[in-house]
């Protein structure tokens, strides 16, 4: 998932280079049909080249997006006709304890999976940035979880976290802890699900940080060292500020990913996955949407949940922009 | 964008020297630990797939490989049809990767090097689409594929993924630097039309980035879960991830060893790719990150 989002580092497209050179050097057109073909080719082929993306997006992105909005204002059953309901679906959500539960779960699982993940990735990147023997091995090793699918990773971790025979409780037993109920207790199950997310994405984020760290100019460190800064001090005062845009970017991508969390809780819960466990203790917004749409068959309600997710992401984006603006003011730029 | 010359040199593969501190023993211990934590679940997957179903769910869980790997593989392959799912996944991921790379290169070239009206606005739109969650389109998409009778048909998974905003952006970033505009102009002076330029100038220059993008998209399509899970059913024409979800939910079997053998089958091909091309993939991921 994150690959598809990674490039949106700062949300804004970088400025395009001036477009004049190609035009300026266009040779004087020859005559007849060739020249006409040539002119049409110059003018139209850029549109032809970008059209596959826009056609695909229009058909499978934009149209469904708007249609979902329309559906969210209706009462629709699977395979049935739509009946106008106005904002009823949204009002029902506001009244539904399942919705607030799913929203809270999405938030808590998001926080306990994103914060440790990014902190550990930062530390890992710092370690990988040393001059190392076996550097290639370590990099590929920490990236290996990224090659594992959500389904495969979750099935393995569901076994490791099993309350009765799982390795994690066995190891906890060696250290003298009682077995933890990783499946039906609220916090343990949310921690278990977050562990899967953390395991799959930490190495990936570490490599992104590593790339940013390697672009930090060497003389900044030399100057800091001359001033007597320790390694730790250099990390805090030079490395972290220098890679701040990258950190901000990974926070955004992880937040978007956390908002959409679906596969891990779904599969972790086994036959109870759709409801997020016996007491909905790890039902996320995506799971609730799926349950409403495909189990209950209330597509209008499911559509309303989807739009709430979009509104949440827009809200996060707005908060982010406010932060960015405040930062710029502080720097006096 | 600010470290352009630096990036060019170390773009794919070769890591540049950052800080030249040598690692101490503690660094190796911590990194060893991180590698262990990263690799252990994969190792344990292999262990679990080599035991009987009864042994896997017995405390304490096994830590060393057992004797039944081949039996489990045969069973998962024949009885649960992981073989069919493997073929489906390969077809889907292959088609999605090829088409995404092709269309992204075309669009990336246009955005990077061709002047046209509305280019900046269109590029902004491309980037903006990256933040739209897939949840927003699945319900209408599901209605559409139901109406078309495409439930359980692989095209319902392939078509929405024919090209991705990320790919367009990725190729644009690469071509801005890698493709000198003089090359394009020279070809035009020689009377080459756009398709010839694409074939003889753009593709050769873009090949390294196309390879990296192809791998990233292939991995992503291989592991995609949310939409395939809705569009395909475990009993119809599943991809590996859908088949696995079905196994895990106990539709076919509750034999955990077989379930984990399925997980192993789904993971192994990509792990092999990573083992062989690991360095290039690492280079690709980091280059994409620095660029953005």
PDB file of C-alpha atoms in Angstrom, chain A residues 183-184 265-283 287 291, chain B residues 248-249:
ATOM      1  CA  UNK A 183      -7.360 -12.740  21.120  1.00  0.00           C
ATOM      2  CA  UNK A 184     -10.303 -11.656  23.213  1.00  0.00           C
ATOM      3  CA  UNK A 265      -7.657  -7.454  12.016  1.00  0.00           C
ATOM      4  CA  UNK A 266      -9.852  -9.302   9.495  1.00  0.00           C
ATOM      5  CA  UNK A 267      -7.569 -12.330   9.252  1.00  0.00           C
ATOM      6  CA  UNK A 268      -6.292 -12.159  12.836  1.00  0.00           C
ATOM      7  CA  UNK A 269      -9.861 -12.588  14.056  1.00  0.00           C
ATOM      8  CA  UNK A 270     -10.372 -15.797  12.037  1.00  0.00           C
ATOM      9  CA  UNK A 271     -14.075 -16.556  11.798  1.00  0.00           C
ATOM     10  CA  UNK A 272     -14.796 -13.529  14.024  1.00  0.00           C
ATOM     11  CA  UNK A 273     -12.656 -11.257  11.880  1.00  0.00           C
ATOM     12  CA  UNK A 274     -15.421  -9.226  10.244  1.00  0.00           C
ATOM     13  CA  UNK A 275     -16.818  -8.099  13.579  1.00  0.00           C
ATOM     14  CA  UNK A 276     -13.341  -7.454  14.943  1.00  0.00           C
ATOM     15  CA  UNK A 277     -13.387 -10.151  17.596  1.00  0.00           C
ATOM     16  CA  UNK A 278     -16.076 -11.445  19.930  1.00  0.00           C
ATOM     17  CA  UNK A 279     -16.661  -8.026  21.500  1.00  0.00           C
ATOM     18  CA  UNK A 280     -15.720  -5.855  18.491  1.00  0.00           C
ATOM     19  CA  UNK A 281     -12.544  -5.161  20.434  1.00  0.00           C
ATOM     20  CA  UNK A 282     -10.493  -4.677  17.273  1.00  0.00           C
ATOM     21  CA  UNK A 283     -13.101  -3.739  14.689  1.00  0.00           C
ATOM     22  CA  UNK A 287     -14.056  -3.704   8.898  1.00  0.00           C
ATOM     23  CA  UNK A 291     -19.636  -5.700   7.683  1.00  0.00           C
TER      24      UNK A 291
ATOM     25  CA  UNK B 248      -7.508 -18.874   7.774  1.00  0.00           C
ATOM     26  CA  UNK B 249     -11.220 -18.414   8.328  1.00  0.00           C
TER      27      UNK B 249
END
